[in-house]
C-alpha positions as a Python dict, from the first residue, in 0.01 Angstrom:
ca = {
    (1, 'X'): (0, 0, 0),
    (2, 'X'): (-207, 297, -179),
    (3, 'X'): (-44, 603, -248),
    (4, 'X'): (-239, 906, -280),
    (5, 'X'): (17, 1196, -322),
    (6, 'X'): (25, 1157, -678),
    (7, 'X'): (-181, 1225, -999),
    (8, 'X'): (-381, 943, -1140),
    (9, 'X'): (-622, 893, -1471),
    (10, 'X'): (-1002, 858, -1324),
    (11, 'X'): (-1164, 826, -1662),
    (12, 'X'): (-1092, 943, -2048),
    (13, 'X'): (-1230, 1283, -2125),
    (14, 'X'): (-1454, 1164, -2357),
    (15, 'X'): (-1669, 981, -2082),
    (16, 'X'): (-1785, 1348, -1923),
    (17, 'X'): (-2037, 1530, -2157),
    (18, 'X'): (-2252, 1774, -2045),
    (19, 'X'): (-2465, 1683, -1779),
    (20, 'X'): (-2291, 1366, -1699),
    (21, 'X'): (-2226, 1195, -1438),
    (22, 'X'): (-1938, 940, -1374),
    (23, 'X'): (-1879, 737, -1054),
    (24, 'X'): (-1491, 585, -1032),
    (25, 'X'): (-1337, 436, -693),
    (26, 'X'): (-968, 530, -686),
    (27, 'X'): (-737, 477, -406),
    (28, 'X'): (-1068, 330, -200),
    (29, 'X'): (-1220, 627, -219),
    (30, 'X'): (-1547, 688, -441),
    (31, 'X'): (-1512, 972, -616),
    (32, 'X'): (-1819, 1156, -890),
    (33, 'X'): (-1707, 1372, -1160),
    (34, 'X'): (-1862, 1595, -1394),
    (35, 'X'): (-1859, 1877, -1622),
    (36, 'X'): (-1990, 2259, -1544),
    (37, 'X'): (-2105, 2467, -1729),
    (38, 'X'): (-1771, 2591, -1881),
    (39, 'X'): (-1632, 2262, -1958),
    (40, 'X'): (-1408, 2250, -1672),
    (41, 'X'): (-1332, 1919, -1474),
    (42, 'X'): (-1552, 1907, -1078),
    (43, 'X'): (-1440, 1556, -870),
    (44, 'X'): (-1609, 1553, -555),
    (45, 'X'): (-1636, 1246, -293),
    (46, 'X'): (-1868, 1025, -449),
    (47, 'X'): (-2076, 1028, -117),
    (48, 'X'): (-2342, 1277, 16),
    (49, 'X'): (-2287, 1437, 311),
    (50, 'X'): (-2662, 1340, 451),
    (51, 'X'): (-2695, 950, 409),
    (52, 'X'): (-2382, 884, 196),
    (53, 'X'): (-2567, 787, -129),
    (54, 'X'): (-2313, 775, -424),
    (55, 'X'): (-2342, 1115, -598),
    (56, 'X'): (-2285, 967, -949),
    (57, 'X'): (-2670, 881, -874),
    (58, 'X'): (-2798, 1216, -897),
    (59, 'X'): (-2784, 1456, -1148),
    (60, 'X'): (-2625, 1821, -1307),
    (61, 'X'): (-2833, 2105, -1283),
    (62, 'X'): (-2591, 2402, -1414),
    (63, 'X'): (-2309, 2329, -1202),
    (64, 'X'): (-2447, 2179, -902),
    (65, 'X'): (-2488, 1801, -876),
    (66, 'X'): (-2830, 1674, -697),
    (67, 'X'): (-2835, 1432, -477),
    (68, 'X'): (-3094, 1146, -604),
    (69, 'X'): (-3203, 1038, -256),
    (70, 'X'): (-3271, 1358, -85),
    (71, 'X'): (-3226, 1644, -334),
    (72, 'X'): (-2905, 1839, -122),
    (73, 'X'): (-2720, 2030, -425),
    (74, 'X'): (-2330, 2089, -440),
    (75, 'X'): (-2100, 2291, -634),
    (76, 'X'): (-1819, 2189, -812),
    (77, 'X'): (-1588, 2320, -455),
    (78, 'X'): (-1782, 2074, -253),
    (79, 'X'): (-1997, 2308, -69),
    (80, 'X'): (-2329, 2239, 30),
    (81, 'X'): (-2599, 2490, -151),
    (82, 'X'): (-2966, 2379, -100),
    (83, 'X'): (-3114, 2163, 139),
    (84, 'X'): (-3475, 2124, 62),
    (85, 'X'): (-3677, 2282, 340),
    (86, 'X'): (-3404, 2435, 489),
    (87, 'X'): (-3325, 2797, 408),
    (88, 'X'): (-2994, 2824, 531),
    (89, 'X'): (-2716, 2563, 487),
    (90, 'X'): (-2449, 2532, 750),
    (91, 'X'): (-2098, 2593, 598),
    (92, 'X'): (-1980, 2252, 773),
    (93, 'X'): (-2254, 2116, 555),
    (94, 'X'): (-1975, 2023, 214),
    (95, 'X'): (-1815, 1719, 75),
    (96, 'X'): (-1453, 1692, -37),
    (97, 'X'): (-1346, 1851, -396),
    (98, 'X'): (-1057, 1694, -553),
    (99, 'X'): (-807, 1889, -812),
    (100, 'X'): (-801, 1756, -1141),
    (101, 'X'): (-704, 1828, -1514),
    (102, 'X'): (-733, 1708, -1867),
    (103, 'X'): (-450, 1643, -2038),
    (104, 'X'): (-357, 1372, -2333),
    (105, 'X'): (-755, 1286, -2362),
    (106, 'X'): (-774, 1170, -2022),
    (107, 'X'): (-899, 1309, -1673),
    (108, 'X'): (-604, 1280, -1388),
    (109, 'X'): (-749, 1328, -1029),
    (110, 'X'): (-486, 1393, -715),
    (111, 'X'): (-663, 1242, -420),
    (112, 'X'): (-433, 1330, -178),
    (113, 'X'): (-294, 1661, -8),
    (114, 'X'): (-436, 1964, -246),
    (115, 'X'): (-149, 2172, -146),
    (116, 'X'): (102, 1906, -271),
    (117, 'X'): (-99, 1870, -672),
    (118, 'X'): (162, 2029, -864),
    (119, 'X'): (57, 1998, -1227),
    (120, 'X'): (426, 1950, -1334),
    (121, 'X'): (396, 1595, -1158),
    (122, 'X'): (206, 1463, -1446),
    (123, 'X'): (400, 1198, -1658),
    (124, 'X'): (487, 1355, -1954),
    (125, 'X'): (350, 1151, -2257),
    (126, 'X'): (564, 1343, -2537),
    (127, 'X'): (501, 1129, -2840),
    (128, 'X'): (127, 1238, -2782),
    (129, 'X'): (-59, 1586, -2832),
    (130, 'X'): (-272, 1767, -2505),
    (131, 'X'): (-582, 1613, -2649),
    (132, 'X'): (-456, 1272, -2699),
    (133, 'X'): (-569, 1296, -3007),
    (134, 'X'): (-315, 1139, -3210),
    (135, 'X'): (-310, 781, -2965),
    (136, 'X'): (-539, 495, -2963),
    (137, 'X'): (-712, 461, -2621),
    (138, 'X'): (-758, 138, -2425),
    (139, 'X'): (-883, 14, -2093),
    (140, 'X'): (-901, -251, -1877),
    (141, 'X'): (-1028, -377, -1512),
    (142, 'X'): (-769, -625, -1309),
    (143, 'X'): (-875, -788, -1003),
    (144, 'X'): (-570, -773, -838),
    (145, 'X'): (-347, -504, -636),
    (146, 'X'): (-196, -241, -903),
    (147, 'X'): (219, -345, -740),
    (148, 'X'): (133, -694, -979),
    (149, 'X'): (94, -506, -1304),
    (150, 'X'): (354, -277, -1211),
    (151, 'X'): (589, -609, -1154),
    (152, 'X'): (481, -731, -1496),
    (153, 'X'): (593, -403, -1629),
    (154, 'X'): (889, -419, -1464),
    (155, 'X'): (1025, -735, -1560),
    (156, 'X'): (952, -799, -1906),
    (157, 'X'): (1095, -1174, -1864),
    (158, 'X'): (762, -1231, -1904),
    (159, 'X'): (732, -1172, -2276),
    (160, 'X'): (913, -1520, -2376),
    (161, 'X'): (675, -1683, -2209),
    (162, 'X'): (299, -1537, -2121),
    (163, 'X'): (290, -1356, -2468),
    (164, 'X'): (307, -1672, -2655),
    (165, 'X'): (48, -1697, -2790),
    (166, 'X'): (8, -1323, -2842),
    (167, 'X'): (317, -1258, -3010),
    (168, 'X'): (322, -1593, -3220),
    (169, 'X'): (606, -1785, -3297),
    (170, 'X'): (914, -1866, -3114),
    (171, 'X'): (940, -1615, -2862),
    (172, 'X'): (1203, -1797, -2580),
    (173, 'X'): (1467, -1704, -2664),
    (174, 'X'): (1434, -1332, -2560),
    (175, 'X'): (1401, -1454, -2211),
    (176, 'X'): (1782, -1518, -2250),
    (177, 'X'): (1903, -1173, -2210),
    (178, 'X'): (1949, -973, -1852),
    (179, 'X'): (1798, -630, -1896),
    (180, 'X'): (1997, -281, -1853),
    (181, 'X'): (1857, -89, -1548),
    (182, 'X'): (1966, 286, -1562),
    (183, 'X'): (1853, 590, -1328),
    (184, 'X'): (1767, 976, -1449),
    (185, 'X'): (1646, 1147, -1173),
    (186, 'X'): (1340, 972, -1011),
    (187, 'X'): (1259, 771, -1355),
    (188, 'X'): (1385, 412, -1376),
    (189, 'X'): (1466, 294, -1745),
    (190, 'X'): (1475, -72, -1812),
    (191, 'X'): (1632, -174, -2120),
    (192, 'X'): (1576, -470, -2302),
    (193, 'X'): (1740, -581, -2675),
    (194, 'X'): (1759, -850, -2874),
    (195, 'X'): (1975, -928, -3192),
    (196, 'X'): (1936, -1172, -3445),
    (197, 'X'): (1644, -1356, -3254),
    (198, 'X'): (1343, -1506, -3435),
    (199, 'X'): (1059, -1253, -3527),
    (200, 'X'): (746, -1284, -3324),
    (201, 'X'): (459, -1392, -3501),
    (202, 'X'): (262, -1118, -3473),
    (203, 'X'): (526, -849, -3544),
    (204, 'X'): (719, -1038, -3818),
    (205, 'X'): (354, -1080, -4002),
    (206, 'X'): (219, -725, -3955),
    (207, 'X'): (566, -522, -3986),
    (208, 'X'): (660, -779, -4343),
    (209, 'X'): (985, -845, -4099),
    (210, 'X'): (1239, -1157, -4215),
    (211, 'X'): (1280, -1472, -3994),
    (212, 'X'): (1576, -1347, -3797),
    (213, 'X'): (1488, -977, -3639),
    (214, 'X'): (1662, -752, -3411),
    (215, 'X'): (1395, -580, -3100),
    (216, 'X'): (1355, -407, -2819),
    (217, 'X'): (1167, -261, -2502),
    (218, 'X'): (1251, -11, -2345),
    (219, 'X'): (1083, 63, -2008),
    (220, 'X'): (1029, 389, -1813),
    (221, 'X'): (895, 411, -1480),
    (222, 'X'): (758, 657, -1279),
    (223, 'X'): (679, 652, -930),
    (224, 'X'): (395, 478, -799),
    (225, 'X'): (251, 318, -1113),
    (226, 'X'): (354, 497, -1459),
    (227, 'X'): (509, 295, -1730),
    (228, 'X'): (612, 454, -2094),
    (229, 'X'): (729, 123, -2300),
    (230, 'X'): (866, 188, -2683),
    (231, 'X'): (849, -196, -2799),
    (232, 'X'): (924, -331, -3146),
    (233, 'X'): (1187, -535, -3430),
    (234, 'X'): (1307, -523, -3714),
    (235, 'X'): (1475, -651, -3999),
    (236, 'X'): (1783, -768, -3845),
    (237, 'X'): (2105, -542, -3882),
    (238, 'X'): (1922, -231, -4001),
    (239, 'X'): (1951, -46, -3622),
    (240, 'X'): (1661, -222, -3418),
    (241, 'X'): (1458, 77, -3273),
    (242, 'X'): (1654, 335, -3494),
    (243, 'X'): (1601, 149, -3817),
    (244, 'X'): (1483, 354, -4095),
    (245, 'X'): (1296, 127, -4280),
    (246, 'X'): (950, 178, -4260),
    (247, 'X'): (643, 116, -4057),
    (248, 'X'): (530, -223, -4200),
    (249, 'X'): (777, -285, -4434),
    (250, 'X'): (1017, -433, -4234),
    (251, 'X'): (985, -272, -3870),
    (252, 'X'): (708, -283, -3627),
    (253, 'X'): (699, -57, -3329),
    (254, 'X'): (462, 88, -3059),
    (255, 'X'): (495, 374, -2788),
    (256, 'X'): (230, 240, -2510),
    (257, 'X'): (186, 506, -2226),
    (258, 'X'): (84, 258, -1912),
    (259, 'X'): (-136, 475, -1702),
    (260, 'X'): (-193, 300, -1378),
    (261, 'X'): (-468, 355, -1115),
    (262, 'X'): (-546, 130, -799),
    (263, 'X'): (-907, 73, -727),
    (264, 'X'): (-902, -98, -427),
    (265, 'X'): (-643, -288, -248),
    (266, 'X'): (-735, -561, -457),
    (267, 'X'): (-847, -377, -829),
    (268, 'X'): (-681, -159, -1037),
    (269, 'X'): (-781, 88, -1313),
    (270, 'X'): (-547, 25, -1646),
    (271, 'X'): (-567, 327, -1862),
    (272, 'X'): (-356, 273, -2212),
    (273, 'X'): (-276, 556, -2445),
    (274, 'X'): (-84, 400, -2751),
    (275, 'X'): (99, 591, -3008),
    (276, 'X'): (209, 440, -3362),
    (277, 'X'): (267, 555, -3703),
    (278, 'X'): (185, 207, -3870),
    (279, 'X'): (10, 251, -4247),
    (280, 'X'): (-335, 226, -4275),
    (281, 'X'): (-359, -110, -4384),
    (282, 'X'): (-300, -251, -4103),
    (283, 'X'): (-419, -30, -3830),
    (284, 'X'): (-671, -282, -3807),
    (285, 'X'): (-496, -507, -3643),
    (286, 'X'): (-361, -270, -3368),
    (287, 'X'): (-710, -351, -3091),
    (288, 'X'): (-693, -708, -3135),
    (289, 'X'): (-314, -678, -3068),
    (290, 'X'): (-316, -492, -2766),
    (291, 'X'): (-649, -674, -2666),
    (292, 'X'): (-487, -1029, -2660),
    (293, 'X'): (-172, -917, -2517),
    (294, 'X'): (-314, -746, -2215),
    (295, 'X'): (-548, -1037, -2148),
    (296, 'X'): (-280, -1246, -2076),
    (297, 'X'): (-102, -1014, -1833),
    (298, 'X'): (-434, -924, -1653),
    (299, 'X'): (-504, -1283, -1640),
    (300, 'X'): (-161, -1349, -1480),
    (301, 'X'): (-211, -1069, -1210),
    (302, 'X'): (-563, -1181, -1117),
    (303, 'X'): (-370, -1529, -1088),
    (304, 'X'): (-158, -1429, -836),
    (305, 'X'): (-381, -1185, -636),
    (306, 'X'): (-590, -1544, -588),
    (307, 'X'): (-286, -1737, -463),
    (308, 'X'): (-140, -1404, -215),
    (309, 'X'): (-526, -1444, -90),
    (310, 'X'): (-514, -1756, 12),
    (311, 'X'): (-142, -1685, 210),
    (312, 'X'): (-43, -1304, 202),
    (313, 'X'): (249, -1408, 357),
    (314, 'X'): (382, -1698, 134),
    (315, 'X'): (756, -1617, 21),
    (316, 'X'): (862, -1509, -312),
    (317, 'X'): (1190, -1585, -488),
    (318, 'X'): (1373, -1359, -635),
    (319, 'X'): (1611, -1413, -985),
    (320, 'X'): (1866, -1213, -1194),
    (321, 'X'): (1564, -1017, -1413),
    (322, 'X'): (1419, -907, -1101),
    (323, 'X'): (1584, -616, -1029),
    (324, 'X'): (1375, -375, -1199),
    (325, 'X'): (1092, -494, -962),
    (326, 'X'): (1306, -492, -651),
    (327, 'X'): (1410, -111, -733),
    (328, 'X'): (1026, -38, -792),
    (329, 'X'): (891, -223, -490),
    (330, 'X'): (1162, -5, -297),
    (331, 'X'): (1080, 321, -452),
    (332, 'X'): (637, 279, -394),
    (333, 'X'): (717, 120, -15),
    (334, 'X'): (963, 452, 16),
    (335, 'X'): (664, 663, -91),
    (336, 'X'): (413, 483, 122),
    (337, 'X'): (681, 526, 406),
    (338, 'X'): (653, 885, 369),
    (339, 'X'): (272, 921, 343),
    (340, 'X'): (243, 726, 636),
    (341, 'X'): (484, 968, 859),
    (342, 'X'): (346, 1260, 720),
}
């Protein structure tokens, strides 16, 4: 179920220099990007138009890509320039361009209908500047379908229980609290908070929080596969996420922009863009933190793409915390729906 109406991150900005080349499948469709000449963003289908070699093969020459196997050129619109030993090249001779834009240090592609890529579509990441400078960038490769991350983002029951041992400690009992699902428009906010429950590990540690914390995580999505999360504790009674205390000294929290792509039906591009205003001293910590936590969602995902595998059609239960994923399942089928019509 791949939507391709929509805008999606096909690779950090930093991964296109001059003269580059960068092959990404998104949707199931290869796609080659580059750089011209004055800096702009080309995505073209990642396959020639003569023998379908990938295009990320070849190489830049001003703004034209080459083709590695038999030298046909193409500018950043797709069309066909040079054929070697052929003076004129038919019109009908072009590959697909996609539109695409840099914003927040990353490269979003819309594969779908060109006359539907409204810029304004692009999740707004407002804790971060255009360049994405001020964010720490991560990513990561799941073998699964993209709708099994967006259920772990969804319902964040999971935290009690696949994050320990990420977040350290006793982390149970904030699997005992039903989350607040709100609507604004097409975003879905899911609201989770916790009050005088043990500090995790990890955040009582780095944040200097007491024993007995207050936290929360708050979820945002947007359709198909966006998540904005704002997680954190600390010290209990001081206003959980609108503490004042400081950054380390006795509060811990993290803005983590969840930039979704689907590969494939069954692999998915995870682009991460986290924002924090933690003290120096322990900025350190922030990779192996995000590192260890995501390995044990990507592990879960990849563990249920293998059992769906073996029976696609093997039933799923449903319980109290999953309404956030029912409401999102609905909302990406909806879209799918509508692609499918259209």
């Amino acid at each position: 179920m791949l939507i391709r109406n929509s805008w999606y991150v096909a690779a950090w900005s930093s991964e296109l220099g001059n003269g580059q080349l960068v092959g990404r499948m998104i949707v199931n469709t290869p796609l080659t990007l580059y750089r011209t000449t004055d800096g702009k963003i080309a995505v073209l289908d990642g396959r020639c138009a003569h023998r379908h070699m990938p295009l990320c093969h070849g190489s830049v020459e001003g703004d034209n890509v080459i083709c590695r196997y038999h030298g046909l050129q193409y500018g950043p619109n797709g069309a066909c320039v040079r054929i070697p030993g052929q003076k004129k090249v038919p019109k009908s001779l072009r590959v697909q361009s996609y539109p695409a834009v840099e914003r927040y240090g990353a490269v979003w592609v819309w594969p779908g209908d060109e006359k539907q890529a409204n810029e304004a579509l692009i999740p707004v990441c407002d804790k971060l500047d255009v360049s994405g400078a001020n964010g720490h960038m991560f990513y990561f490769n799941i073998k699964s379908n993209y709708l099994y991350l967006n259920d772990n983002l969804s319902d964040l029951l999971h935290q009690a229980y696949l994050h320990n041992p990420s977040f350290g400690g006793d982390t149970q009992s904030l699997g005992e609290t039903i989350p607040n699902v709100e609507y604004d428009g097409d975003k879905m906010m899911v609201r989770w908070d916790w009050t005088g429950v043990p500090a995790p590990g990890q955040f009582k540690n780095l944040g200097h929080i007491d024993d007995i914390a207050d936290g929360w995580n708050h979820s945002i999505f947007i359709a198909p596969s966006f998540y904005i999360n704002e997680v954190g504790f600390a010290r209990n009674g001081t206003g959980g996420k609108e503490s004042k205390l400081p950054a380390g000294d006795g509060k811990l929290g993290l803005t983590i922009y969840q930039l979704i792509t689907p590969e494939t039906e069954r692999s998915t591009h995870f682009f991460k863009v986290v924002h924090v205003d933690w003290p120096k001293e322990i900025m350190g910590a922030l990779h192996d933190f995000i590192r260890d936590v995501n390995e044990e969602d990507l592990w879960a995902c990849e563990e249920q793409q293998r059992m769906s595998d073996l029976d696609p059609d093997h039933p799923m239960l449903t319980i109290p915390t999953d309404r956030a994923v029912i409401e999102m399942r609905k909302v990406v089928q909806d879209l799918y729906d509508a692609e499918i019509v259209a």
